[in-house]
């Protein structure tokens, strides 16, 4: 059974509400209709109903009983405006809030904050910043975390890996890198993995000398101190982290080297390039970025995403909300 099919079975009973701010994107609309018809989650699509009906007809699909909310004519707008002003603690007036909430990402995120939805999927037509900014301002990060990070679940047949941070933080210090490792451990466990975390570098156990190597090694120690039960090692080159025969030579005695399934990259360049190489050269399905460290699941799509990727990320988001 695939991960997505397994997760569908786990969320079906609770049927969490997942918001899709980009209803006027055909990929989003088609995926939401499929999800609604399958009955595992309850999609809430934002947009003008007449326009979405026209789009559905153009795409050759039927809206059925899909729930559509139009932010321009939302009956609970006054309540939402007041809740937003209160949440922003004086950083926005009611007049400013009304303007801000015309943005579908802000509107959708407020639905989560107000308990009317459990999660959100966006990014097919917006930048990552457009998705993350409302989440950080409204939902905020979990206690103990100062930032969110972007992870990808990589799937190929029976293989499953997690890669982070591939999407959010351009450059991290040792504390930030340790935090990505800690939250990636939580994410991996949430999806049934037994995480073995490799802190990646261009060096393995001091084979090269550089301040960036030192940073990864120190981040590993910080993460170990904060969670001594976590299986983590670094700094490791990718081959030492992944190939047992190489690990035996470069990092003998490591419980992670040669067996890693969670890969924490030293910076966003490496992470973004790394997951895309695995996706395009290796034939892996890349689901994400999954935004880690938030109080509720808000997940980001690539603007080049397919309908199937929207569908999969929605199920992942629903699982985060209920597992």
mmCIF file of C-alpha atoms in Angstrom:
data_model
loop_
_atom_site.group_PDB
_atom_site.id
_atom_site.type_symbol
_atom_site.label_atom_id
_atom_site.label_comp_id
_atom_site.label_asym_id
_atom_site.label_seq_id
_atom_site.Cartn_x
_atom_site.Cartn_y
_atom_site.Cartn_z
ATOM 1 C CA UNK A 1 0.000 0.000 0.000
ATOM 2 C CA UNK A 2 1.337 3.462 -0.917
ATOM 3 C CA UNK A 3 1.918 6.122 1.725
ATOM 4 C CA UNK A 4 -0.935 8.257 0.382
ATOM 5 C CA UNK A 5 -3.411 5.339 0.410
ATOM 6 C CA UNK A 6 -2.305 4.452 3.934
ATOM 7 C CA UNK A 7 -2.800 8.022 5.123
ATOM 8 C CA UNK A 8 -6.204 8.268 3.462
ATOM 9 C CA UNK A 9 -7.345 5.379 5.613
ATOM 10 C CA UNK A 10 -6.090 7.137 8.739
ATOM 11 C CA UNK A 11 -7.808 10.479 8.071
ATOM 12 C CA UNK A 12 -11.085 9.149 6.669
ATOM 13 C CA UNK A 13 -12.907 8.888 9.984
ATOM 14 C CA UNK A 14 -12.182 12.462 11.106
ATOM 15 C CA UNK A 15 -12.411 13.930 7.576
ATOM 16 C CA UNK A 16 -10.501 17.161 8.336
ATOM 17 C CA UNK A 17 -11.316 20.393 6.503
ATOM 18 C CA UNK A 18 -8.474 21.513 4.228
ATOM 19 C CA UNK A 19 -8.546 24.979 2.632
ATOM 20 C CA UNK A 20 -7.474 25.631 -0.959
ATOM 21 C CA UNK A 21 -7.065 29.406 -1.502
ATOM 22 C CA UNK A 22 -6.347 29.062 -5.233
ATOM 23 C CA UNK A 23 -9.683 27.733 -6.465
ATOM 24 C CA UNK A 24 -9.334 29.496 -9.813
ATOM 25 C CA UNK A 25 -6.347 27.306 -10.705
ATOM 26 C CA UNK A 26 -7.536 24.297 -12.712
ATOM 27 C CA UNK A 27 -5.072 21.925 -11.008
ATOM 28 C CA UNK A 28 -6.360 22.952 -7.591
ATOM 29 C CA UNK A 29 -10.004 22.730 -8.581
ATOM 30 C CA UNK A 30 -9.664 19.319 -10.189
ATOM 31 C CA UNK A 31 -7.735 17.938 -7.204
ATOM 32 C CA UNK A 32 -10.274 19.373 -4.745
ATOM 33 C CA UNK A 33 -13.139 17.782 -6.682
ATOM 34 C CA UNK A 34 -11.336 14.413 -6.626
ATOM 35 C CA UNK A 35 -10.697 14.731 -2.899
ATOM 36 C CA UNK A 36 -14.297 15.679 -2.262
ATOM 37 C CA UNK A 37 -15.582 12.758 -4.318
ATOM 38 C CA UNK A 38 -13.241 10.316 -2.561
ATOM 39 C CA UNK A 39 -14.575 11.470 0.794
ATOM 40 C CA UNK A 40 -11.386 11.169 2.854
ATOM 41 C CA UNK A 41 -11.132 14.875 3.646
ATOM 42 C CA UNK A 42 -13.430 17.882 3.314
ATOM 43 C CA UNK A 43 -11.983 20.402 0.854
ATOM 44 C CA UNK A 44 -12.926 24.074 1.211
ATOM 45 C CA UNK A 45 -12.173 25.948 -1.999
ATOM 46 C CA UNK A 46 -11.927 29.738 -2.045
ATOM 47 C CA UNK A 47 -13.262 31.704 -4.987
ATOM 48 C CA UNK A 48 -16.297 33.044 -6.767
ATOM 49 C CA UNK A 49 -18.770 30.189 -7.253
ATOM 50 C CA UNK A 50 -19.938 31.290 -10.707
ATOM 51 C CA UNK A 51 -16.352 31.591 -11.925
ATOM 52 C CA UNK A 52 -15.433 28.205 -10.477
ATOM 53 C CA UNK A 53 -18.516 26.665 -12.072
ATOM 54 C CA UNK A 54 -17.395 28.037 -15.438
ATOM 55 C CA UNK A 55 -13.884 26.679 -14.882
ATOM 56 C CA UNK A 56 -15.256 23.273 -13.931
ATOM 57 C CA UNK A 57 -17.322 23.150 -17.111
ATOM 58 C CA UNK A 58 -14.284 24.121 -19.161
ATOM 59 C CA UNK A 59 -12.273 21.340 -17.482
ATOM 60 C CA UNK A 60 -15.048 18.802 -18.004
ATOM 61 C CA UNK A 61 -15.625 18.135 -14.295
ATOM 62 C CA UNK A 62 -18.539 18.706 -11.934
ATOM 63 C CA UNK A 63 -18.391 20.686 -8.704
ATOM 64 C CA UNK A 64 -20.967 18.433 -7.048
ATOM 65 C CA UNK A 65 -21.321 19.330 -3.368
ATOM 66 C CA UNK A 66 -17.817 20.819 -3.126
ATOM 67 C CA UNK A 67 -17.800 23.579 -0.497
ATOM 68 C CA UNK A 68 -16.897 26.951 -1.980
ATOM 69 C CA UNK A 69 -16.344 30.096 0.075
ATOM 70 C CA UNK A 70 -16.106 33.500 -1.549
ATOM 71 C CA UNK A 71 -14.002 35.834 0.636
ATOM 72 C CA UNK A 72 -15.653 38.831 -1.052
ATOM 73 C CA UNK A 73 -19.081 37.781 0.220
ATOM 74 C CA UNK A 74 -18.273 35.890 3.409
ATOM 75 C CA UNK A 75 -20.993 36.152 6.052
ATOM 76 C CA UNK A 76 -18.499 35.876 8.903
ATOM 77 C CA UNK A 77 -16.266 38.681 7.605
ATOM 78 C CA UNK A 78 -16.870 41.007 10.579
ATOM 79 C CA UNK A 79 -15.964 38.278 13.062
ATOM 80 C CA UNK A 80 -12.857 37.393 11.058
ATOM 81 C CA UNK A 81 -11.704 41.017 10.867
ATOM 82 C CA UNK A 82 -11.966 41.417 14.628
ATOM 83 C CA UNK A 83 -10.147 38.138 15.230
ATOM 84 C CA UNK A 84 -7.358 39.194 12.869
ATOM 85 C CA UNK A 85 -6.914 42.577 14.580
ATOM 86 C CA UNK A 86 -6.750 40.850 17.954
ATOM 87 C CA UNK A 87 -4.250 38.280 16.704
ATOM 88 C CA UNK A 88 -1.985 40.940 15.202
ATOM 89 C CA UNK A 89 -2.014 42.805 18.531
ATOM 90 C CA UNK A 90 -2.325 46.323 17.211
ATOM 91 C CA UNK A 91 -0.276 45.842 14.055
ATOM 92 C CA UNK A 92 -3.384 46.261 11.873
ATOM 93 C CA UNK A 93 -6.508 48.383 12.139
ATOM 94 C CA UNK A 94 -9.919 47.000 11.187
ATOM 95 C CA UNK A 95 -9.757 48.887 7.890
ATOM 96 C CA UNK A 96 -6.326 47.411 7.164
ATOM 97 C CA UNK A 97 -7.534 43.957 8.188
ATOM 98 C CA UNK A 98 -10.394 44.149 5.706
ATOM 99 C CA UNK A 99 -7.923 44.845 2.910
ATOM 100 C CA UNK A 100 -5.479 42.157 4.035
ATOM 101 C CA UNK A 101 -8.203 39.515 4.264
ATOM 102 C CA UNK A 102 -9.056 40.030 0.603
ATOM 103 C CA UNK A 103 -5.889 38.002 0.062
ATOM 104 C CA UNK A 104 -7.077 34.391 -0.133
ATOM 105 C CA UNK A 105 -4.012 33.043 1.690
ATOM 106 C CA UNK A 106 -4.680 35.315 4.670
ATOM 107 C CA UNK A 107 -8.391 34.493 4.545
ATOM 108 C CA UNK A 108 -7.708 30.747 4.430
ATOM 109 C CA UNK A 109 -5.188 30.917 7.249
ATOM 110 C CA UNK A 110 -7.720 32.766 9.391
ATOM 111 C CA UNK A 111 -10.201 29.930 8.821
ATOM 112 C CA UNK A 112 -7.665 27.639 10.503
ATOM 113 C CA UNK A 113 -7.039 30.087 13.346
ATOM 114 C CA UNK A 114 -10.776 30.412 13.973
ATOM 115 C CA UNK A 115 -11.260 26.638 14.065
ATOM 116 C CA UNK A 116 -13.216 26.401 10.809
ATOM 117 C CA UNK A 117 -10.544 24.351 9.056
ATOM 118 C CA UNK A 118 -7.626 22.118 10.043
ATOM 119 C CA UNK A 119 -5.068 22.863 7.351
ATOM 120 C CA UNK A 120 -4.251 24.729 4.140
ATOM 121 C CA UNK A 121 -2.589 23.951 0.810
ATOM 122 C CA UNK A 122 -1.428 26.793 -1.441
ATOM 123 C CA UNK A 123 1.414 27.783 -3.752
ATOM 124 C CA UNK A 124 0.263 26.598 -7.188
ATOM 125 C CA UNK A 125 -0.067 30.228 -8.257
ATOM 126 C CA UNK A 126 1.698 32.021 -5.385
ATOM 127 C CA UNK A 127 5.235 32.211 -4.078
ATOM 128 C CA UNK A 128 6.344 30.351 -0.978
ATOM 129 C CA UNK A 129 6.504 33.696 0.839
ATOM 130 C CA UNK A 130 2.847 34.330 0.016
ATOM 131 C CA UNK A 131 1.940 31.058 1.728
ATOM 132 C CA UNK A 132 4.344 31.251 4.664
ATOM 133 C CA UNK A 133 3.853 34.884 5.683
ATOM 134 C CA UNK A 134 0.205 34.551 6.812
ATOM 135 C CA UNK A 135 1.027 31.310 8.609
ATOM 136 C CA UNK A 136 3.850 32.895 10.600
ATOM 137 C CA UNK A 137 1.764 35.958 11.456
ATOM 138 C CA UNK A 138 -1.429 34.124 12.407
ATOM 139 C CA UNK A 139 -0.761 30.476 13.260
ATOM 140 C CA UNK A 140 2.819 31.023 14.433
ATOM 141 C CA UNK A 141 5.459 28.444 15.331
ATOM 142 C CA UNK A 142 5.165 25.741 17.974
ATOM 143 C CA UNK A 143 6.549 26.363 21.433
ATOM 144 C CA UNK A 144 10.278 25.748 21.406
ATOM 145 C CA UNK A 145 10.721 26.579 17.717
ATOM 146 C CA UNK A 146 11.786 29.949 16.342
ATOM 147 C CA UNK A 147 11.234 29.242 12.643
ATOM 148 C CA UNK A 148 9.461 27.010 10.193
ATOM 149 C CA UNK A 149 11.330 24.942 7.639
ATOM 150 C CA UNK A 150 10.457 23.170 4.416
ATOM 151 C CA UNK A 151 10.750 19.399 4.084
ATOM 152 C CA UNK A 152 10.052 17.071 1.171
ATOM 153 C CA UNK A 153 8.908 13.488 1.484
ATOM 154 C CA UNK A 154 10.620 11.585 -1.309
ATOM 155 C CA UNK A 155 8.855 8.435 -2.543
ATOM 156 C CA UNK A 156 9.906 5.778 -5.038
ATOM 157 C CA UNK A 157 8.251 2.361 -4.941
ATOM 158 C CA UNK A 158 8.836 1.166 -1.345
ATOM 159 C CA UNK A 159 11.531 3.766 -0.624
ATOM 160 C CA UNK A 160 10.729 6.776 1.544
ATOM 161 C CA UNK A 161 13.051 9.573 2.655
ATOM 162 C CA UNK A 162 12.730 13.054 4.100
ATOM 163 C CA UNK A 163 14.860 16.029 3.032
ATOM 164 C CA UNK A 164 15.068 19.447 4.750
ATOM 165 C CA UNK A 165 15.380 22.433 4.642
ATOM 166 C CA UNK A 166 14.789 22.679 0.914
ATOM 167 C CA UNK A 167 12.483 25.678 0.696
ATOM 168 C CA UNK A 168 12.337 28.254 3.481
ATOM 169 C CA UNK A 169 15.521 29.349 5.282
ATOM 170 C CA UNK A 170 18.163 30.685 2.931
ATOM 171 C CA UNK A 171 20.984 30.373 5.430
ATOM 172 C CA UNK A 172 20.992 28.881 8.941
ATOM 173 C CA UNK A 173 23.385 29.111 11.850
ATOM 174 C CA UNK A 174 24.185 26.074 14.001
ATOM 175 C CA UNK A 175 21.144 26.585 16.252
ATOM 176 C CA UNK A 176 18.826 26.915 13.276
ATOM 177 C CA UNK A 177 20.281 23.824 11.644
ATOM 178 C CA UNK A 178 19.835 21.867 14.875
ATOM 179 C CA UNK A 179 16.224 23.018 15.023
ATOM 180 C CA UNK A 180 15.595 21.729 11.490
ATOM 181 C CA UNK A 181 16.971 18.352 12.559
ATOM 182 C CA UNK A 182 14.736 18.226 15.632
ATOM 183 C CA UNK A 183 11.538 19.121 13.795
ATOM 184 C CA UNK A 184 12.416 16.815 10.876
ATOM 185 C CA UNK A 185 12.659 13.985 13.388
ATOM 186 C CA UNK A 186 9.078 14.767 14.472
ATOM 187 C CA UNK A 187 7.832 14.949 10.884
ATOM 188 C CA UNK A 188 9.440 11.637 9.948
ATOM 189 C CA UNK A 189 7.874 9.883 12.944
ATOM 190 C CA UNK A 190 4.503 11.400 12.118
ATOM 191 C CA UNK A 191 4.577 9.595 8.794
ATOM 192 C CA UNK A 192 5.665 6.233 10.154
ATOM 193 C CA UNK A 193 9.407 6.475 9.598
ATOM 194 C CA UNK A 194 12.087 5.336 12.011
ATOM 195 C CA UNK A 195 14.258 8.413 11.492
ATOM 196 C CA UNK A 196 18.001 8.149 11.130
ATOM 197 C CA UNK A 197 19.163 11.703 10.551
ATOM 198 C CA UNK A 198 22.240 12.628 8.556
ATOM 199 C CA UNK A 199 23.572 16.164 8.925
ATOM 200 C CA UNK A 200 25.041 16.627 5.466
ATOM 201 C CA UNK A 201 28.246 18.409 4.514
ATOM 202 C CA UNK A 202 31.073 18.234 1.993
ATOM 203 C CA UNK A 203 33.100 16.622 4.783
ATOM 204 C CA UNK A 204 32.786 13.415 6.789
ATOM 205 C CA UNK A 205 34.052 13.443 10.354
ATOM 206 C CA UNK A 206 36.704 16.083 9.811
ATOM 207 C CA UNK A 207 37.891 15.018 6.351
ATOM 208 C CA UNK A 208 37.810 18.707 5.410
ATOM 209 C CA UNK A 209 38.413 21.792 7.515
ATOM 210 C CA UNK A 210 36.148 24.812 7.115
ATOM 211 C CA UNK A 211 33.831 26.945 9.223
ATOM 212 C CA UNK A 212 30.807 25.472 7.413
ATOM 213 C CA UNK A 213 31.955 21.974 8.344
ATOM 214 C CA UNK A 214 32.370 23.055 11.954
ATOM 215 C CA UNK A 215 28.866 24.558 11.929
ATOM 216 C CA UNK A 216 27.289 21.256 10.847
ATOM 217 C CA UNK A 217 29.231 19.288 13.433
ATOM 218 C CA UNK A 218 28.233 21.735 16.185
ATOM 219 C CA UNK A 219 24.591 21.700 15.045
ATOM 220 C CA UNK A 220 24.644 17.913 15.372
ATOM 221 C CA UNK A 221 25.836 18.155 18.972
ATOM 222 C CA UNK A 222 23.208 20.774 19.832
ATOM 223 C CA UNK A 223 20.454 18.542 18.435
ATOM 224 C CA UNK A 224 21.805 15.555 20.384
ATOM 225 C CA UNK A 225 21.768 17.564 23.607
ATOM 226 C CA UNK A 226 18.165 18.650 23.058
ATOM 227 C CA UNK A 227 16.965 15.156 22.126
ATOM 228 C CA UNK A 228 19.392 12.440 23.295
ATOM 229 C CA UNK A 229 17.032 9.714 22.031
ATOM 230 C CA UNK A 230 17.301 10.899 18.426
ATOM 231 C CA UNK A 231 19.398 8.867 15.961
ATOM 232 C CA UNK A 232 21.535 11.573 14.368
ATOM 233 C CA UNK A 233 25.096 11.917 13.109
ATOM 234 C CA UNK A 234 27.185 14.477 11.306
ATOM 235 C CA UNK A 235 28.953 15.923 9.623
ATOM 236 C CA UNK A 236 28.493 13.356 6.840
ATOM 237 C CA UNK A 237 28.908 13.446 3.094
ATOM 238 C CA UNK A 238 25.915 12.049 1.249
ATOM 239 C CA UNK A 239 27.670 8.862 0.160
ATOM 240 C CA UNK A 240 28.752 8.173 3.738
ATOM 241 C CA UNK A 241 25.211 8.813 4.946
ATOM 242 C CA UNK A 242 23.562 6.594 2.344
ATOM 243 C CA UNK A 243 25.930 3.828 1.227
ATOM 244 C CA UNK A 244 26.871 1.262 3.862
ATOM 245 C CA UNK A 245 30.178 0.272 2.255
ATOM 246 C CA UNK A 246 31.276 3.911 2.106
ATOM 247 C CA UNK A 247 30.089 4.506 5.675
ATOM 248 C CA UNK A 248 32.215 1.604 6.922
ATOM 249 C CA UNK A 249 35.285 3.380 5.583
ATOM 250 C CA UNK A 250 34.441 7.009 6.321
ATOM 251 C CA UNK A 251 32.359 6.778 9.523
ATOM 252 C CA UNK A 252 32.867 3.352 11.113
ATOM 253 C CA UNK A 253 30.726 2.698 14.177
ATOM 254 C CA UNK A 254 28.041 5.257 13.297
ATOM 255 C CA UNK A 255 24.438 4.114 13.867
ATOM 256 C CA UNK A 256 23.283 6.505 11.135
ATOM 257 C CA UNK A 257 25.972 6.466 8.443
ATOM 258 C CA UNK A 258 25.033 4.099 5.643
ATOM 259 C CA UNK A 259 21.448 3.858 6.881
ATOM 260 C CA UNK A 260 20.177 7.460 6.882
ATOM 261 C CA UNK A 261 16.627 8.173 5.740
ATOM 262 C CA UNK A 262 16.352 11.814 6.869
ATOM 263 C CA UNK A 263 18.773 14.254 5.267
ATOM 264 C CA UNK A 264 19.334 17.732 6.712
ATOM 265 C CA UNK A 265 21.147 19.961 4.237
ATOM 266 C CA UNK A 266 23.593 22.649 5.386
ATOM 267 C CA UNK A 267 21.853 25.408 3.390
ATOM 268 C CA UNK A 268 18.938 25.975 1.052
ATOM 269 C CA UNK A 269 21.051 25.824 -2.125
ATOM 270 C CA UNK A 270 22.133 22.278 -1.361
ATOM 271 C CA UNK A 271 18.663 21.272 -0.187
ATOM 272 C CA UNK A 272 16.768 22.673 -3.144
ATOM 273 C CA UNK A 273 19.224 21.290 -5.689
ATOM 274 C CA UNK A 274 19.460 17.959 -3.879
ATOM 275 C CA UNK A 275 15.767 17.130 -3.775
ATOM 276 C CA UNK A 276 15.287 18.183 -7.405
ATOM 277 C CA UNK A 277 18.159 15.970 -8.547
ATOM 278 C CA UNK A 278 16.545 13.041 -6.706
ATOM 279 C CA UNK A 279 13.194 13.926 -8.277
ATOM 280 C CA UNK A 280 14.376 14.395 -11.862
ATOM 281 C CA UNK A 281 17.350 12.016 -12.100
ATOM 282 C CA UNK A 282 16.208 9.447 -9.560
ATOM 283 C CA UNK A 283 12.528 9.299 -10.431
ATOM 284 C CA UNK A 284 11.352 10.066 -6.896
ATOM 285 C CA UNK A 285 7.984 11.651 -6.230
ATOM 286 C CA UNK A 286 8.642 14.806 -4.202
ATOM 287 C CA UNK A 287 5.762 15.762 -1.907
ATOM 288 C CA UNK A 288 6.058 19.210 -0.392
ATOM 289 C CA UNK A 289 7.411 21.447 0.757
ATOM 290 C CA UNK A 290 5.815 20.431 4.025
ATOM 291 C CA UNK A 291 6.123 23.398 6.380
ATOM 292 C CA UNK A 292 7.515 22.127 9.677
ATOM 293 C CA UNK A 293 7.293 23.747 13.092
ATOM 294 C CA UNK A 294 3.900 25.488 12.797
ATOM 295 C CA UNK A 295 0.990 25.144 15.210
ATOM 296 C CA UNK A 296 -1.237 23.880 12.374
ATOM 297 C CA UNK A 297 -0.395 22.421 8.959
ATOM 298 C CA UNK A 298 0.004 24.953 6.171
ATOM 299 C CA UNK A 299 1.770 23.469 3.181
ATOM 300 C CA UNK A 300 3.255 24.931 0.044
ATOM 301 C CA UNK A 301 3.104 23.691 -3.535
ATOM 302 C CA UNK A 302 5.576 24.246 -6.315
ATOM 303 C CA UNK A 303 4.167 26.519 -9.003
ATOM 304 C CA UNK A 304 5.031 23.741 -11.437
ATOM 305 C CA UNK A 305 2.942 21.221 -9.514
ATOM 306 C CA UNK A 306 0.560 18.718 -11.084
ATOM 307 C CA UNK A 307 -2.987 17.867 -10.058
ATOM 308 C CA UNK A 308 -1.692 14.620 -8.532
ATOM 309 C CA UNK A 309 0.851 16.524 -6.428
ATOM 310 C CA UNK A 310 -1.920 18.801 -5.127
ATOM 311 C CA UNK A 311 -3.944 15.732 -4.234
ATOM 312 C CA UNK A 312 -1.040 14.056 -2.412
ATOM 313 C CA UNK A 313 -0.043 17.162 -0.467
ATOM 314 C CA UNK A 314 -3.653 17.633 0.652
ATOM 315 C CA UNK A 315 -3.667 14.117 2.123
ATOM 316 C CA UNK A 316 -0.310 14.796 3.805
ATOM 317 C CA UNK A 317 -1.741 18.015 5.261
ATOM 318 C CA UNK A 318 -4.824 16.207 6.530
ATOM 319 C CA UNK A 319 -2.628 13.574 8.163
ATOM 320 C CA UNK A 320 -0.570 16.256 9.904
ATOM 321 C CA UNK A 321 -3.805 17.674 11.295
ATOM 322 C CA UNK A 322 -5.068 14.463 12.844
ATOM 323 C CA UNK A 323 -2.115 12.153 13.553
#
